[in-house]
Coordinates of C-alpha atoms in Angstrom, one line a residue:
Chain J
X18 CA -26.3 19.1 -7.8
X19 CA -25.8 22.8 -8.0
X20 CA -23.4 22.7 -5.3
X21 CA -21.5 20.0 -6.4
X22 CA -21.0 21.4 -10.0
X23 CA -19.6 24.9 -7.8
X24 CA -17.5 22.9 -5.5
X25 CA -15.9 20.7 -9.0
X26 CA -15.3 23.6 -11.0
X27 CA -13.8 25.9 -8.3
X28 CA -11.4 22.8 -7.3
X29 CA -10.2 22.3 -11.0
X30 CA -9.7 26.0 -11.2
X31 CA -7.7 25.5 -8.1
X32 CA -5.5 22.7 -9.6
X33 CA -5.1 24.9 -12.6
X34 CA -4.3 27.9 -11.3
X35 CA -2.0 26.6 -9.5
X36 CA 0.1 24.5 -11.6
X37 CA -0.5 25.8 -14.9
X38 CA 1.3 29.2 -15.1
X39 CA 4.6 27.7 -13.9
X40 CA 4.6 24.8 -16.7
X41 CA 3.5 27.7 -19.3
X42 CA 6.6 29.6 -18.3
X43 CA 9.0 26.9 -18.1
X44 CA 7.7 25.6 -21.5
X45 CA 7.1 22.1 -20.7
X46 CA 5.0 21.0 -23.5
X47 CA 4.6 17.4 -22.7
X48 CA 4.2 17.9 -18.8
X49 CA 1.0 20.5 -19.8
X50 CA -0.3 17.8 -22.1
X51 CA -0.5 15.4 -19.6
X52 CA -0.8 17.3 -17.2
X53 CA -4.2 18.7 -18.6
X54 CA -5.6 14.8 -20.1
X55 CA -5.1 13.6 -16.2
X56 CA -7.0 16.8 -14.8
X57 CA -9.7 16.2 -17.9
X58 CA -9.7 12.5 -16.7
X59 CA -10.3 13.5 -13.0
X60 CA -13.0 16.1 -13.6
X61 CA -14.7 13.6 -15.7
X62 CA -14.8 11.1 -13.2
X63 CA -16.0 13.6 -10.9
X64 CA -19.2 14.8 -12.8
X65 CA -20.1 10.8 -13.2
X66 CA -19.6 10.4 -9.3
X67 CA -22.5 13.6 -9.1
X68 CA -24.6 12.1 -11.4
X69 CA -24.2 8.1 -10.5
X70 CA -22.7 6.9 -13.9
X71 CA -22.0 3.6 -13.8
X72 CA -18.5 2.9 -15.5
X73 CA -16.8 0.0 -16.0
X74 CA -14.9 -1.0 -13.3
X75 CA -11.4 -2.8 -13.6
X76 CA -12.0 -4.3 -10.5
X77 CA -14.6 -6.5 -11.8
X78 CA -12.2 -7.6 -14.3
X79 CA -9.7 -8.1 -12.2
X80 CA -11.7 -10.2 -9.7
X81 CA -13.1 -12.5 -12.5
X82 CA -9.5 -13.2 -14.1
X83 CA -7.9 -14.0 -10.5
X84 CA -11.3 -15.3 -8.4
X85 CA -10.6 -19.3 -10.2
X86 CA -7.2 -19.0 -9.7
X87 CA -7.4 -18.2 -6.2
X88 CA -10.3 -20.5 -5.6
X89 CA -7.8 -23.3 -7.4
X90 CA -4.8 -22.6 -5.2
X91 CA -7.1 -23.1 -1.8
X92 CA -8.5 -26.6 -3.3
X93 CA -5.6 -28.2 -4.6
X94 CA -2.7 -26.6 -3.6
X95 CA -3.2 -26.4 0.0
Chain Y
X20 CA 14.4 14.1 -11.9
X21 CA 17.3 15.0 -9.3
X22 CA 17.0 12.2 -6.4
X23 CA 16.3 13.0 -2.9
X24 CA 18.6 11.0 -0.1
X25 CA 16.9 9.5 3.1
X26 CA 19.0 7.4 5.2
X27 CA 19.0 3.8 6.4
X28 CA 17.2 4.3 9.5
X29 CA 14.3 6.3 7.5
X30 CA 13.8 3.6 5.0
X31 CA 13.6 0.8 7.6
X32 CA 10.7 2.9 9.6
X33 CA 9.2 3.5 5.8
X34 CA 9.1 0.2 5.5
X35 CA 7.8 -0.9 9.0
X36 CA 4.9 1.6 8.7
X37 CA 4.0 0.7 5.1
X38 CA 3.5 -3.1 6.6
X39 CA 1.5 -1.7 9.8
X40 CA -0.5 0.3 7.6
X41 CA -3.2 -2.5 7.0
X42 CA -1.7 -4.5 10.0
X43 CA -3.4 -3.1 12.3
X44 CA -6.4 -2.9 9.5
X45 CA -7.9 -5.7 7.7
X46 CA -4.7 -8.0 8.2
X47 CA -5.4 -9.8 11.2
X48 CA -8.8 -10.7 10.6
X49 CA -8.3 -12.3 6.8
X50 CA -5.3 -14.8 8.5
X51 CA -7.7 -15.3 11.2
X52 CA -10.8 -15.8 8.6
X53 CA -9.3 -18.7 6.8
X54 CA -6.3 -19.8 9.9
X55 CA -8.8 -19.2 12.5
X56 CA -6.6 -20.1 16.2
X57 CA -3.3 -20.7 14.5
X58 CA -3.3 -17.6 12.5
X59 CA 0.1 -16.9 14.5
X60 CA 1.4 -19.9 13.0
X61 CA 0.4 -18.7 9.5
X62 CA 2.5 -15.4 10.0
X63 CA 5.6 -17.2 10.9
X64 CA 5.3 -19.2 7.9
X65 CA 4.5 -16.1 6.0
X66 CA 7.3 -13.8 7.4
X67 CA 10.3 -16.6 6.2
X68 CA 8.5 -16.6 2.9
X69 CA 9.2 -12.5 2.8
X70 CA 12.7 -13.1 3.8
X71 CA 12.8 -14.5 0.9
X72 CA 10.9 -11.9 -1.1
X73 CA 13.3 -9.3 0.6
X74 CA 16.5 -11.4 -1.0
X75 CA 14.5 -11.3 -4.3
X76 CA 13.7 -7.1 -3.9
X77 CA 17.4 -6.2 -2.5
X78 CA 19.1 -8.6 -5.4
X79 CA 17.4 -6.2 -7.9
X80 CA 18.1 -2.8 -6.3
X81 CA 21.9 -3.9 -5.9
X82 CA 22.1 -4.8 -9.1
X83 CA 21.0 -1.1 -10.3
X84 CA 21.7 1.3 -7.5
X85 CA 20.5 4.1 -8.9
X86 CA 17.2 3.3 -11.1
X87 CA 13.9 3.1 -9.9
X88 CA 12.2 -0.7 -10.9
X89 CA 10.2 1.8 -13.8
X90 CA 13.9 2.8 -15.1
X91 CA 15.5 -0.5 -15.3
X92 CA 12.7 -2.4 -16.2
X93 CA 13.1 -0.2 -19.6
X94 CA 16.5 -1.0 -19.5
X95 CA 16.3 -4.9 -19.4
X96 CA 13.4 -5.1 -21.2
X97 CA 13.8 -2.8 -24.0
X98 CA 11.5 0.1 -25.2
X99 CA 7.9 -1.1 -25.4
X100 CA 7.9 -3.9 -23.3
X101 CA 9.7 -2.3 -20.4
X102 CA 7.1 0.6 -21.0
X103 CA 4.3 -1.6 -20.7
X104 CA 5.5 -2.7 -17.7
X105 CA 6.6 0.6 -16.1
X106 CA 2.9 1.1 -16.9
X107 CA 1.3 -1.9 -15.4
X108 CA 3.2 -0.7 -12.4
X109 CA 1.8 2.6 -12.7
X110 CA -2.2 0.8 -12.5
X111 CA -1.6 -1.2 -9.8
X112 CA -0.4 1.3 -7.7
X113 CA -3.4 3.3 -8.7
X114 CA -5.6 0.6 -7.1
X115 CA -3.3 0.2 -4.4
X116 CA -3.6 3.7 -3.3
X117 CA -7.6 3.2 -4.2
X118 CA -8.2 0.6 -1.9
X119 CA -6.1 2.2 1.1
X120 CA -8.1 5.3 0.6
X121 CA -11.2 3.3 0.7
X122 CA -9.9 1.3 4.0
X123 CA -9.4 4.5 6.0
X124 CA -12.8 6.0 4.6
X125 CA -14.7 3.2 5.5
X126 CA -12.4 3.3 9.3
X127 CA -13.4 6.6 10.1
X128 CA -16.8 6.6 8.6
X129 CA -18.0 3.4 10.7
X130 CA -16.4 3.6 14.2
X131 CA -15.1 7.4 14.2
X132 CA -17.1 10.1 12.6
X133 CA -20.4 8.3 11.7
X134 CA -22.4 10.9 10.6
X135 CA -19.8 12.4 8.2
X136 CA -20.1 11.1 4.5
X137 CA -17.8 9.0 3.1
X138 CA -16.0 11.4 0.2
X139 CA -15.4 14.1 2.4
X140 CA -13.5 12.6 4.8
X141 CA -11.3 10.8 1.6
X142 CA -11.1 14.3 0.1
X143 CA -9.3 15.8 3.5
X144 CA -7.5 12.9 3.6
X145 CA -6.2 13.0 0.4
X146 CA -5.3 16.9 0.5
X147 CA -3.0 15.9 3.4
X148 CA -1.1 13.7 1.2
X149 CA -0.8 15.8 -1.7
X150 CA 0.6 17.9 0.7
X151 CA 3.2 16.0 2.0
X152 CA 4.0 13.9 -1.8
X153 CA 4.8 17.4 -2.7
X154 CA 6.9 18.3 -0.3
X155 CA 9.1 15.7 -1.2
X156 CA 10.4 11.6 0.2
X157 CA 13.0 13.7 2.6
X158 CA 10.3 15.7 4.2
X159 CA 7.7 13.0 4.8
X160 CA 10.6 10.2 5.8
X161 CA 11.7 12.4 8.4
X162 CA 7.9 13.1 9.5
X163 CA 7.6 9.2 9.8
X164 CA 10.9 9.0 11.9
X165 CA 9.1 11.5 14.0
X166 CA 6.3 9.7 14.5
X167 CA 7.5 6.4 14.4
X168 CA 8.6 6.5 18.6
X169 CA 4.9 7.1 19.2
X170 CA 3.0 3.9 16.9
X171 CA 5.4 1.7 18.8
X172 CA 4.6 2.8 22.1
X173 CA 1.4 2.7 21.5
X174 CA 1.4 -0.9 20.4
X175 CA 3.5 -1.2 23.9
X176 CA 0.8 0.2 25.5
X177 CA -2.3 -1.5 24.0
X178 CA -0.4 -5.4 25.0
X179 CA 0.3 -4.3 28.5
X180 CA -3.0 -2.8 29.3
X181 CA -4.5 -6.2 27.5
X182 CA -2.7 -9.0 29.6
X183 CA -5.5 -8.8 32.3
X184 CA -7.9 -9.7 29.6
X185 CA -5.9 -12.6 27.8
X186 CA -7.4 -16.3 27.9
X187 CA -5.1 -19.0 27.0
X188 CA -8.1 -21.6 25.9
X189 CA -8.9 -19.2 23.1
X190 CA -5.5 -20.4 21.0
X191 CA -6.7 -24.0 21.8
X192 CA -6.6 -26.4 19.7
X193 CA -3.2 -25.8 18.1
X194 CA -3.8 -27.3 14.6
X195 CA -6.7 -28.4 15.2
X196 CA -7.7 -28.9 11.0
X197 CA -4.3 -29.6 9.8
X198 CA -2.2 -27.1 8.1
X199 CA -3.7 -26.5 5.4
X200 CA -5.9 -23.6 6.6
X201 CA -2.5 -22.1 8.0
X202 CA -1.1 -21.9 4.8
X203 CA -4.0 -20.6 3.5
X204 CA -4.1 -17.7 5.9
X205 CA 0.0 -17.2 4.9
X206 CA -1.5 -16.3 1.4
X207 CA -3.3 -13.9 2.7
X208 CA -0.8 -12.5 4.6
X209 CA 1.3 -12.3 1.7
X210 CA -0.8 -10.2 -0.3
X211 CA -2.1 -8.0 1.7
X212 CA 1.2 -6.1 3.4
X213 CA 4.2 -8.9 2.7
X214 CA 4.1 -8.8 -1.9
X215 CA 3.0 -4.9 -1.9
X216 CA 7.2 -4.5 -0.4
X217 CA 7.6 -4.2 -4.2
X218 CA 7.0 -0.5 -3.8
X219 CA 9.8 0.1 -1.8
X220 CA 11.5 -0.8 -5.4
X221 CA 10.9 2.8 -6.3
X222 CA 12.3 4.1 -3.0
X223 CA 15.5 2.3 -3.0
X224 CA 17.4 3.6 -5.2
X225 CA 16.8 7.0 -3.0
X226 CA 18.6 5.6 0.2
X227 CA 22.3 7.0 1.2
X228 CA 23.8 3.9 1.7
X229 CA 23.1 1.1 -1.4
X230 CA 24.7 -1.5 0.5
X231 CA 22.6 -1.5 3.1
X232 CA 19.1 -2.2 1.4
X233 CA 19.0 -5.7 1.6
X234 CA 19.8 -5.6 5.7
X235 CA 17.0 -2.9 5.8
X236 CA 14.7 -4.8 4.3
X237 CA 15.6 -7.8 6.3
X238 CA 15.3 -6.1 9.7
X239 CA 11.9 -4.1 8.3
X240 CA 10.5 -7.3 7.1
X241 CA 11.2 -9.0 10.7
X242 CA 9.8 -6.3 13.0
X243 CA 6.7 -5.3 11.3
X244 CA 6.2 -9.3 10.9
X245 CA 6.5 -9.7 14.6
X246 CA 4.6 -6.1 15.6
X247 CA 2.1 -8.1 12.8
X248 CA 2.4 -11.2 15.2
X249 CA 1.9 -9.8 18.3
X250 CA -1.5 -8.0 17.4
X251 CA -3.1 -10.6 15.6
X252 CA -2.2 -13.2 18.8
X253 CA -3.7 -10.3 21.0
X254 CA -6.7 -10.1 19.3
X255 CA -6.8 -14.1 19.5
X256 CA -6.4 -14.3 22.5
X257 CA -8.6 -11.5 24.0
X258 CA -11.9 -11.2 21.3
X259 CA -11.3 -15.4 20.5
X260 CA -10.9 -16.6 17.0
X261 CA -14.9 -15.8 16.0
X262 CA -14.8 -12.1 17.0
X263 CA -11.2 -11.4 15.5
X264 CA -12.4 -12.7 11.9
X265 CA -15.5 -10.3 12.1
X266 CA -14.2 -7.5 13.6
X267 CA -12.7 -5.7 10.2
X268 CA -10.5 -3.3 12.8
X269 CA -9.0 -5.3 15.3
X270 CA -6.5 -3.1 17.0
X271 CA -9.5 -0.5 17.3
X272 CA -11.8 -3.1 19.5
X273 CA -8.9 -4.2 21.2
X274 CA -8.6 -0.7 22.4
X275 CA -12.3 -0.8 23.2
X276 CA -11.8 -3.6 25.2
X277 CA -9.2 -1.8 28.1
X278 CA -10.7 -1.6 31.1
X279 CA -8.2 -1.4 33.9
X280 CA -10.7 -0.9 37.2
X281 CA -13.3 0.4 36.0
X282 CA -11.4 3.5 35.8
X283 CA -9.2 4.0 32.2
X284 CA -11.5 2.5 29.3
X285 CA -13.0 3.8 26.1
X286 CA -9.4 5.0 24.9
X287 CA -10.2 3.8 21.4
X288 CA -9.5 6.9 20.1
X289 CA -6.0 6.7 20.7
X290 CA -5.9 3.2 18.3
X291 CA -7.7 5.3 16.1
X292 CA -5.1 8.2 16.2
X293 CA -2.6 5.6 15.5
X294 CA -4.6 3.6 12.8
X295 CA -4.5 7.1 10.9
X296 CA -0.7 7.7 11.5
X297 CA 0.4 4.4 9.8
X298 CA -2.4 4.6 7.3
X299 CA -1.3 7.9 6.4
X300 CA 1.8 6.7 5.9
X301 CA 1.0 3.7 3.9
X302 CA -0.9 6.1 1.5
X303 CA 1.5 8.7 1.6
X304 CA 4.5 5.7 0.4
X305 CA 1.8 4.1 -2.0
X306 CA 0.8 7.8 -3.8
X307 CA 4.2 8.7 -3.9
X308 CA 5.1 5.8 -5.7
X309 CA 2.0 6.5 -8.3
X310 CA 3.3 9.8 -8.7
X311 CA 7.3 9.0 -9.4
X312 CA 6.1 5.7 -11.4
X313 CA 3.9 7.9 -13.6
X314 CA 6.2 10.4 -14.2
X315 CA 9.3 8.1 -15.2
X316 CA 6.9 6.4 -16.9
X317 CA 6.4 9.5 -19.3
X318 CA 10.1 10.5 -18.5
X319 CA 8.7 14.1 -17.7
X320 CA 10.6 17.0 -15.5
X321 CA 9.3 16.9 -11.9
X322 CA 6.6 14.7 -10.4
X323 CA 4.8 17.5 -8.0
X324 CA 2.4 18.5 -11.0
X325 CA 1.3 15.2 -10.9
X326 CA 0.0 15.4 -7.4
X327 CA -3.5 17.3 -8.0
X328 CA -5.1 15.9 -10.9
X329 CA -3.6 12.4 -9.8
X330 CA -5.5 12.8 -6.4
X331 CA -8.4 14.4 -7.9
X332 CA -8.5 10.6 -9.7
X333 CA -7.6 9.0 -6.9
X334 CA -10.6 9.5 -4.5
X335 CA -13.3 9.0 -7.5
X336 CA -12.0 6.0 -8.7
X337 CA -11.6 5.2 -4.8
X338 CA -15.5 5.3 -5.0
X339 CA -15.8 3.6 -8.2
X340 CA -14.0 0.5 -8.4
X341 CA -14.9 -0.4 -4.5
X342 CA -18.6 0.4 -4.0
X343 CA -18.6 -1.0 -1.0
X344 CA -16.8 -2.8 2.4
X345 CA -18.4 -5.9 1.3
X346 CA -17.1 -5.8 -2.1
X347 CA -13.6 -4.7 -1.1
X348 CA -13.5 -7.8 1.3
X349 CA -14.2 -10.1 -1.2
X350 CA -11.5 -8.6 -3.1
X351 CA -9.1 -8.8 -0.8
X352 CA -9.6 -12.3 0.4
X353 CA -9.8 -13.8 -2.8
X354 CA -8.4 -12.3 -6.1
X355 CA -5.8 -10.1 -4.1
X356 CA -2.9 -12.5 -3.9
X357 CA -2.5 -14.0 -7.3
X358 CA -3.4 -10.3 -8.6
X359 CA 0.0 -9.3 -6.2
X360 CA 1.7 -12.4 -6.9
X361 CA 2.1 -11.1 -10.5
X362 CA 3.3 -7.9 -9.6
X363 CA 4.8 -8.5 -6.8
X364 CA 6.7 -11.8 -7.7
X365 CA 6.2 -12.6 -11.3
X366 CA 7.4 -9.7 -12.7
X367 CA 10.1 -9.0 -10.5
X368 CA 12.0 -12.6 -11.2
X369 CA 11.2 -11.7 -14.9
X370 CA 13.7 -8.8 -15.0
X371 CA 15.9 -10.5 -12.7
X372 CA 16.2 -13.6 -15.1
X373 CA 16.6 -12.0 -18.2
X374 CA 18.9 -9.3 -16.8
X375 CA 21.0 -12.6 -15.4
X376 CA 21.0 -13.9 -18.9
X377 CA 21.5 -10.6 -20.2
X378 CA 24.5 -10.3 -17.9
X379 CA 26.0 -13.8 -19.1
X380 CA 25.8 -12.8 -23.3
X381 CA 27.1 -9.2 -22.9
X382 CA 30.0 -9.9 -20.7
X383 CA 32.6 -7.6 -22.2
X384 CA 30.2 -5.1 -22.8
X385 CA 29.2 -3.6 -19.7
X386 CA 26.1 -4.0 -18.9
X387 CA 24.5 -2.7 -15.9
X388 CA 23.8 0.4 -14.5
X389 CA 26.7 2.8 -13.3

């Protein structure tokens, strides 16, 4: 647990480190602010991985819209 | 965003790997799941049906020679609904680049490096990526072209050291419930590599020559179909029908199958060398359009500060939305297709329709893209 806490904070200090001061100097406003709600968005998925939070998965979703569908194109269609 | 030039040649051999990227993967053994024997038939089928899909692709890149689909889609459709779209785009190939990330995972971790758990070996492969999305289309076309010579002679290889092995009975009975189970392996085959083609939308309007997209994708579209061909026949006809639809990796126990007197066998390694190489490149074309989608989407600067946090995303949600192989099976034999048949198709002849009509009411005044 300890370990993978180390290994996620030292990789989003990585990814900051190195992106960060360049989009700081160049004054990208709205690159940062994405930029840091997709690293935020990342790190949170990470801790939930660690600790084996279920999330909703869009897969799921997915495969309950299209399953009938495919299901209908192998019975009648073909 | 300046735009980065690769040539004809690169974009055909862009296009041939991204199709052997899961053709030497899960391809063969979906078609042969539902086609069983006459799972050849099904890919002839399916390959005139991606001619067609090529006319479809090409018609739109001519028609704006410059734009990526993520530009011109805002241009047809107007602000927010071309921005939705852009977006959709954006989400599938999020769980595009997912799911191939959890294909290779699950290749290396069953039948390669066993022992090894599952997120670090998608964690080095990712980094790889990153690296190479960063450095740019140029620099990882012209890696492909490199490597390209080598896939093929591998394939080469595999089918001549195989002919000792081949059984003609195993293709036997041609037909032998009709066609409808053909056609039903043909929508397979369409989702998985043939309707995902619709990525190279966001790579076209980077090749030198705009004329020459639609012969590309011809000519790409005909030789991975028949490299496509030739593997799943070869697995027919050495493992039989049965073993091809279990095995999830044919071209890997093909390879375990060479045994040429007794003397050169177990070079599956090599098949797995070259089921990383056209993965990697599949990933690699499918990240890289994440990236560039995103980034258009948002209409910010550069894409390369994209590449971290996006890949940091990338391999937990890889985790996430497939849990497992069994899961990710399912998926791809049944929702996958009309999923891709949205994105792939639907969409697609939706721009091209009301950029026709479009075209038609604004005659005089000048309508498409420079």
């Amino acid at each position: 647990m300890v370990l993978a806490w180390v290994g996620i904070l030292s990789v989003t200090m990585f990814i900051l480190l190195f992106e960060m001061p360049r989009l700081v100097r160049e004054r990208l406003v709205k690159e940062s602010i994405i930029f840091s709600v997709l690293l935020l968005m990342g790190v949170t998925l990470s801790v939930f991985q660690v600790y084996r939070v279920s999330i909703p998965n869009p897969i799921y979703w997915i495969s309950m819209v299209f399953t009938p569908i495919s299901n209908w194109i192998d019975h009648y269609l073909l | 965003m300046e735009k980065e030039k690769i040539s004809y040649t690169q974009f055909i051999i862009l296009i041939i790997m991204f199709i052997l990227g899961t053709a030497n993967l899960i391809t063969p053994s979906l078609i042969v799941s539902q086609a069983k024997q006459d799972a050849w038939l099904s890919i002839l089928f399916g390959i005139g049906i991606a001619l067609l899909l090529a006319w479809l692709y090409s018609t739109l890149a001519e028609r704006y020679k410059n734009m990526t689909i993520i530009e011109y889609s805002q241009r047809i459709l107007g602000k927010w609904l071309g921005w939705s779209l852009s977006f959709l785009y954006c989400l599938y190939f999020l769980i595009l680049t997912a799911g191939l990330l959890h294909i290779v995972g699950d290749f290396i971790t069953t039948h390669v490096l066993t022992e090894t758990p599952f997120i670090a070996i998608q964690i080095t492969f990712i980094m790889i990526i990153i690296f190479a999305v960063r450095l740019g289309l140029e620099t990882f076309a012209r890696t492909f072209e490199m490597l390209f010579p080598y896939v093929i002679l591998f394939f080469i290889v595999l089918m001549l050291c195989l002919i000792p092995q081949i059984k003609l009975e195993n293709v036997l009975p041609v037909l032998e419930h009709g066609v409808n189970p053909v056609l039903r392996g043909t929508i397979r085959l369409l989702g998985v590599p043939y309707l995902d083609v619709v990525i190279f939308l966001m790579i076209a309007p980077n090749v030198n020559h705009p004329k020459k997209v639609r012969k590309s994708l011809v000519i790409a579209i005909l030789i991975g179909g028949i490299i496509l061909l030739l593997v799943t026949l070869l697995s027919i006809l050495v493992l039989g029908s049965g073993l091809t639809s279990v095995f999830y990796y044919p071209t890997y126990d093909l390879a375990q199958r060479i045994d040429i007197g007794h003397f050169i066998k177990r070079i599956e390694i090599f098949s797995g060398g070259i089921i990383f190489l056209t993965a990697f490149a599949k990933i690699t074309i499918s990240f890289y359009a994440l990236v560039v989608s995103l980034a258009q989407t948002f209409s910010l600067k550069n894409y390369q500060f994209l590449t971290l946090p996006i890949g940091m995303i990338t391999v937990s949600l890889s985790l996430i939305m497939f849990p497992n192989i069994v899961f990710f099976n399912l998926f791809m034999m049944k929702p996958w297709t009309p999923f891709m048949l949205i994105f792939g198709l639907l969409f697609p002849l939706i721009l091209l329709t009301v950029d026709l009509i479009k075209g038609i009411f604004l005659k005089n005044t000048k309508p498409r893209g420079r």
